[in-house]
Short mmCIF file of C-alpha atoms in Angstrom, two decimals:
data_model
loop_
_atom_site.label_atom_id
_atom_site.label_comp_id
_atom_site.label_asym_id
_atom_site.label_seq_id
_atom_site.Cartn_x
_atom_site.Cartn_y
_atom_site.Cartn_z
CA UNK A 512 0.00 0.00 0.00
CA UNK A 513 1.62 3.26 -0.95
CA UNK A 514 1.52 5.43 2.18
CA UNK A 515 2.59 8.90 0.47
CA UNK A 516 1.18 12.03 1.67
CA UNK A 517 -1.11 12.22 -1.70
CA UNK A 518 -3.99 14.38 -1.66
CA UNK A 519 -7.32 12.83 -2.28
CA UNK A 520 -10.90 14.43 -2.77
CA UNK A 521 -12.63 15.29 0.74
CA UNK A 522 -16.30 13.78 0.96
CA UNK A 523 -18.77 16.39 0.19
CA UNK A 524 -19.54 15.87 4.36
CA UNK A 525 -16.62 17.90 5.17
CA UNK A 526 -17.42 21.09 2.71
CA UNK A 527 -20.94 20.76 4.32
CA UNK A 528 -19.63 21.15 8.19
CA UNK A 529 -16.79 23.40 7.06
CA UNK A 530 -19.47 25.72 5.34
CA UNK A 531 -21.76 25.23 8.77
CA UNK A 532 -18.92 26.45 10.47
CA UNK A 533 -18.01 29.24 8.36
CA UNK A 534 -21.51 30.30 8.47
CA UNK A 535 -21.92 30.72 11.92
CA UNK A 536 -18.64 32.81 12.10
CA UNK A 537 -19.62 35.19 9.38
CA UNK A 538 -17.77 33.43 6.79
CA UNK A 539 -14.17 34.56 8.24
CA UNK A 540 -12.68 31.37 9.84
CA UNK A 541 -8.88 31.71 11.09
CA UNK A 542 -6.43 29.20 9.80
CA UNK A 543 -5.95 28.19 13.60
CA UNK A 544 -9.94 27.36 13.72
CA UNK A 545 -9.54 25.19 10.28
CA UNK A 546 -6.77 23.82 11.64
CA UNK A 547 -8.20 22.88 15.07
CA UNK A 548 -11.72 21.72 13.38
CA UNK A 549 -9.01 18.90 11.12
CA UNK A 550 -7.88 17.60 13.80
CA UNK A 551 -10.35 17.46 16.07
CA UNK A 552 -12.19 15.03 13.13
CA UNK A 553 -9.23 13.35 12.59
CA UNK A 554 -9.02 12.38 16.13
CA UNK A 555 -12.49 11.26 16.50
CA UNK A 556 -12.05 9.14 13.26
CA UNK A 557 -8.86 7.98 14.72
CA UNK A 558 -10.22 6.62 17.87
CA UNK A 559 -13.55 5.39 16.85
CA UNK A 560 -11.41 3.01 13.88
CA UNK A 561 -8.00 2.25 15.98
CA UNK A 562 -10.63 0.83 18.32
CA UNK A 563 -12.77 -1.52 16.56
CA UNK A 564 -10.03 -2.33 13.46
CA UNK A 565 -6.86 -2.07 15.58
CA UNK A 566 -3.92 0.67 14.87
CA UNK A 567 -1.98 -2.13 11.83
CA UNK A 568 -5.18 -2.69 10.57
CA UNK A 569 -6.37 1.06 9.63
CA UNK A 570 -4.95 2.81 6.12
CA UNK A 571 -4.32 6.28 5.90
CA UNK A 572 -6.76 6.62 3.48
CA UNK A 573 -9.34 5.46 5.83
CA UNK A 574 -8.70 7.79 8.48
CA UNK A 575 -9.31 10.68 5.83
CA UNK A 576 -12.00 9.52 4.40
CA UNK A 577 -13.48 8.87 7.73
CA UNK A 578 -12.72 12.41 8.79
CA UNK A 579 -13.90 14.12 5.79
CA UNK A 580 -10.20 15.62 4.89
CA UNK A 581 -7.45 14.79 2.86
CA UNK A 582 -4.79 12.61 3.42
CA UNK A 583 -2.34 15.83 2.79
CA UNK A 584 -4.52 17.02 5.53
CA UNK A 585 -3.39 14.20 7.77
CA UNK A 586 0.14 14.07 7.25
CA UNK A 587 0.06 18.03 7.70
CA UNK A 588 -1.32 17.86 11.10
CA UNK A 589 0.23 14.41 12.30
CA UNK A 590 2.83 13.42 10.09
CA UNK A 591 0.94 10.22 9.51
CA UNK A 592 -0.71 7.65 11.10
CA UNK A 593 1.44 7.04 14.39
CA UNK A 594 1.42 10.64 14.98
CA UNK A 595 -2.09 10.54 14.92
CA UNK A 596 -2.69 7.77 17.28
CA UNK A 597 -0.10 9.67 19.56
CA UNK A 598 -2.95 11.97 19.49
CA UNK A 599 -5.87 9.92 20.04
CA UNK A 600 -4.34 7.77 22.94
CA UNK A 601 -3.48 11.27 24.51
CA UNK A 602 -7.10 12.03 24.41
CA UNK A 603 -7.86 9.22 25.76
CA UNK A 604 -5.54 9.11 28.79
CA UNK A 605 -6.48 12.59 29.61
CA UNK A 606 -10.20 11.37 29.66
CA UNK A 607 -9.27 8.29 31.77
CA UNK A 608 -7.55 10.96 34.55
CA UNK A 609 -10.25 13.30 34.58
CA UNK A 610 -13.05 10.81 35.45
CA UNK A 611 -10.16 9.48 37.96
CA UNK A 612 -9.90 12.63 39.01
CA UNK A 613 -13.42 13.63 39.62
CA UNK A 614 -14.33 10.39 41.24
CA UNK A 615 -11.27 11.41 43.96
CA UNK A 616 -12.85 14.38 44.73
CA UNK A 617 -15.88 13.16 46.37
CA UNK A 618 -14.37 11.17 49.28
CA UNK A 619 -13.78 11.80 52.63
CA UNK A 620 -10.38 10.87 53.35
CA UNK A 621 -7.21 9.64 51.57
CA UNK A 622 -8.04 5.68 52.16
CA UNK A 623 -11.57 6.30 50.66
CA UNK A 624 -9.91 8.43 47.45
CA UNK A 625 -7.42 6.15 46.76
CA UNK A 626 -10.24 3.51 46.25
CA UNK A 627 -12.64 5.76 44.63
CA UNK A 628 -9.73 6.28 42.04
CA UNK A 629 -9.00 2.16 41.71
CA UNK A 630 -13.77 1.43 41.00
CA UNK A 631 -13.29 4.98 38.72
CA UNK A 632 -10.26 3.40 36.68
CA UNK A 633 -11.82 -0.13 36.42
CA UNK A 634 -15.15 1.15 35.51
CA UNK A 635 -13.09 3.28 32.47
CA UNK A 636 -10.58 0.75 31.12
CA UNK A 637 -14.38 -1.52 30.86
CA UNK A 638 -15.29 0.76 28.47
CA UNK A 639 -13.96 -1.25 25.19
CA UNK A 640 -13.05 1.91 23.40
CA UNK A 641 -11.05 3.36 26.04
CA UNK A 642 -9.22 -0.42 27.17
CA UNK A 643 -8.38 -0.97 23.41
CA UNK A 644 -6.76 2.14 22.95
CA UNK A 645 -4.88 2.68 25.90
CA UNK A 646 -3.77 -0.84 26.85
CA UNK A 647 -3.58 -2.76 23.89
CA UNK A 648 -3.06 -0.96 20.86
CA UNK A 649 -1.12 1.80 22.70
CA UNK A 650 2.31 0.01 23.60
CA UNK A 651 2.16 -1.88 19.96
CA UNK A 652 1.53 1.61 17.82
CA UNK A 653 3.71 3.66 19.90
CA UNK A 654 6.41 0.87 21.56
CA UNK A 655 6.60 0.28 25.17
CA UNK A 656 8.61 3.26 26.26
CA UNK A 657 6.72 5.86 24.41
CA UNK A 658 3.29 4.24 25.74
CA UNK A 659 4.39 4.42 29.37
CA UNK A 660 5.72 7.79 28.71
CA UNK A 661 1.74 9.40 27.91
CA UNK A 662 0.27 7.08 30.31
CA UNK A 663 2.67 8.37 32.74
CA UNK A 664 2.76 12.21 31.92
CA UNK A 665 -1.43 11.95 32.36
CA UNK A 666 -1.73 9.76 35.24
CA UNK A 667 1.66 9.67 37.97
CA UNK A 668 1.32 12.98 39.35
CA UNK A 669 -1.94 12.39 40.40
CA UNK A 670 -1.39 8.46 41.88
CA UNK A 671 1.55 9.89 43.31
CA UNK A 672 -0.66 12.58 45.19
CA UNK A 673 -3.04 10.20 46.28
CA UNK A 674 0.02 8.12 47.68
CA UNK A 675 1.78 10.99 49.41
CA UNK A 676 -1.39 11.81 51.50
CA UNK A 677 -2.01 7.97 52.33
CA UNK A 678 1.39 6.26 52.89
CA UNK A 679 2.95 6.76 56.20
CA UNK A 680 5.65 9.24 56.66
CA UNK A 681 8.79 8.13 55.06
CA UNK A 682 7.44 5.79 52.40
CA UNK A 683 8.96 6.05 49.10
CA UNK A 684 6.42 8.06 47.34
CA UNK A 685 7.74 7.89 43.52
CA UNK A 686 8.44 4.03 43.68
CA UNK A 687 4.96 3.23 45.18
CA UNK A 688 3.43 5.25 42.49
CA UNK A 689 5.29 3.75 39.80
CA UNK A 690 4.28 0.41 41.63
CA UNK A 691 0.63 1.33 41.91
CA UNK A 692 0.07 2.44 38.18
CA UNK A 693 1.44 -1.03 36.98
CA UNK A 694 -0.58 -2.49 39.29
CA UNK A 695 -3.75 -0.91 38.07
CA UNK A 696 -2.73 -1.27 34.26
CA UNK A 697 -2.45 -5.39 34.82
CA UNK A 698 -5.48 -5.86 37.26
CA UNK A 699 -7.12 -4.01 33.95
CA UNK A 700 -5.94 -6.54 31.08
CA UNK A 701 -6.83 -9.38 33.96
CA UNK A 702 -10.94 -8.24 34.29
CA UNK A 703 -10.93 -7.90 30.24
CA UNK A 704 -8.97 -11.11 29.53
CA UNK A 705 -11.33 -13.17 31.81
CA UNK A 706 -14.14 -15.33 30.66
CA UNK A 707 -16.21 -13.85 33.66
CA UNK A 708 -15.16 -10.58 34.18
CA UNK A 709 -17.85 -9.09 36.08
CA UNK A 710 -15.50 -12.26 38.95
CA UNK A 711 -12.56 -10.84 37.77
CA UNK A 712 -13.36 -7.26 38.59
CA UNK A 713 -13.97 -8.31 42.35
CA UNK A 714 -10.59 -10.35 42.25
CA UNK A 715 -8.45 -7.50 40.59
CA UNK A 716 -10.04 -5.29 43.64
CA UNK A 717 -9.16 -7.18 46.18
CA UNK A 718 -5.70 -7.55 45.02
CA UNK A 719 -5.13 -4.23 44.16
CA UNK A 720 -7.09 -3.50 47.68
CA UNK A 721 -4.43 -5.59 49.68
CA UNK A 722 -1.71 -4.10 48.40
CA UNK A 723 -2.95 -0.47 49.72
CA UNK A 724 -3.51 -1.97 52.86
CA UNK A 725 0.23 -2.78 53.09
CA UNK A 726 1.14 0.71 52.25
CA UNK A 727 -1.20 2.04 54.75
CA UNK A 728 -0.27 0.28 57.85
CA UNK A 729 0.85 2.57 60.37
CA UNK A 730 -0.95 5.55 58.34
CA UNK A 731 -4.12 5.91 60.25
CA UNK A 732 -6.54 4.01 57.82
CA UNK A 733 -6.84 1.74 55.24
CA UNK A 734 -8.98 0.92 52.82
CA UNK A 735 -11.35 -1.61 52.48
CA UNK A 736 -13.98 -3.13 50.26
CA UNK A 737 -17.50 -4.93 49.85
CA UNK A 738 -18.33 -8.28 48.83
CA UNK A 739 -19.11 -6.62 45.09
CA UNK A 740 -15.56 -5.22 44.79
CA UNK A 741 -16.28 -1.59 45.65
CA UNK A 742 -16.07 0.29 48.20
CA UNK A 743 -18.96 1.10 50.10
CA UNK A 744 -21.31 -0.61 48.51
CA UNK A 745 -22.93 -3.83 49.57
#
């Protein structure tokens, strides 16, 4: 397949939401606006094919066609189709954290966060989209380093808060952290590699659980969890 940065016609779609857009601006878009609007359609065509095709399995030419632009248009804004999944599996990551994030807020206490962020986390990487993207087609698109890299620029800083405010004083914050987010990563490939995973989810729990208990001995608190593999409910 010749992967060239050739120019093909857009689908008449895209001249239709382009003119939409124009429209609505008084015909005087900015290059910066055209050029946000491409990618933002390239990124949503990006993650809705990576995840049902698989990143080797998608052309170039499909990705433009499936976000109304040109292939030109691609290579432009992401040098091809790695850079472009570099893209989409930042998206993603950054929508993993935030839901993380957000889940966090709403406990009481650093035990009860740090398990609100393990059920918020499980319940994402369920989604198929988002477990596709970010934990199997991630580290074979991008290579293992450059995969850990994103996942890590996203999601450390804020496992490593959650650790700092749980572990007892003295506890090596960085290593448990780097710890913790392989822990989570594998406990999500176990639930979605298991013939039952609504079992597997409880199992992954409790491991991941037990090892926060170890890290919060002598802290004060530690968390805990139900019979259904989250906490607080019964």
């Amino acid at each position: 397949m010749n992967d060239s940065p050739t120019d093909l016609p857009a689908p008449s779609h895209a001249s239709a939401a382009e003119g939409r857009s124009s429209a609505a601006t008084g015909g005087r878009r900015t290059q910066a606006e055209r050029n946000a609007t491409t990618r933002a359609a390239l990124v949503e065509a990006g993650r809705t094919l990576f995840s049902t095709k698989g990143f080797a399995e998608v052309a170039t030419d499909e990705l433009a066609r499936a976000a109304g632009v040109t292939r030109g248009a691609l290579y432009h804004q992401y040098d091809g189709k790695a850079g472009l999944f570099a893209a989409v599996l930042e998206a993603v990551e950054a929508e993993v954290v935030d839901r993380v994030a957000r889940a966090m807020e709403g406990a009481e206490d650093p035990a009860a966060r740090l398990v609100a962020g393990l059920d918020a986390y499980l319940d994402a990487c369920a989604d198929p989209t988002i477990h596709r993207i970010t934990l199997v087609e991630g580290p074979a698109a991008l290579g293992w380093s450059a995969w850990r890299e994103v996942g890590h620029r996203h999601g450390l800083g804020l496992v490593e808060q959650a650790v700092a405010a749980y572990a007892p004083a003295g506890a090596p914050v960085e290593a448990l952290a780097h710890v913790l987010m392989g822990a989570l990563g594998e406990a999500a490939l176990f639930v979605a590699a298991a013939a039952d995973p609504a079992a597997a989810r409880q199992e992954a729990h409790r491991a991941v659980i037990g090892l926060l208990q170890g890290l919060g001995r002598g802290s004060g608190g530690e968390p805990g969890s139900t019979t259904d593999g989250r906490s607080g409910r019964t």
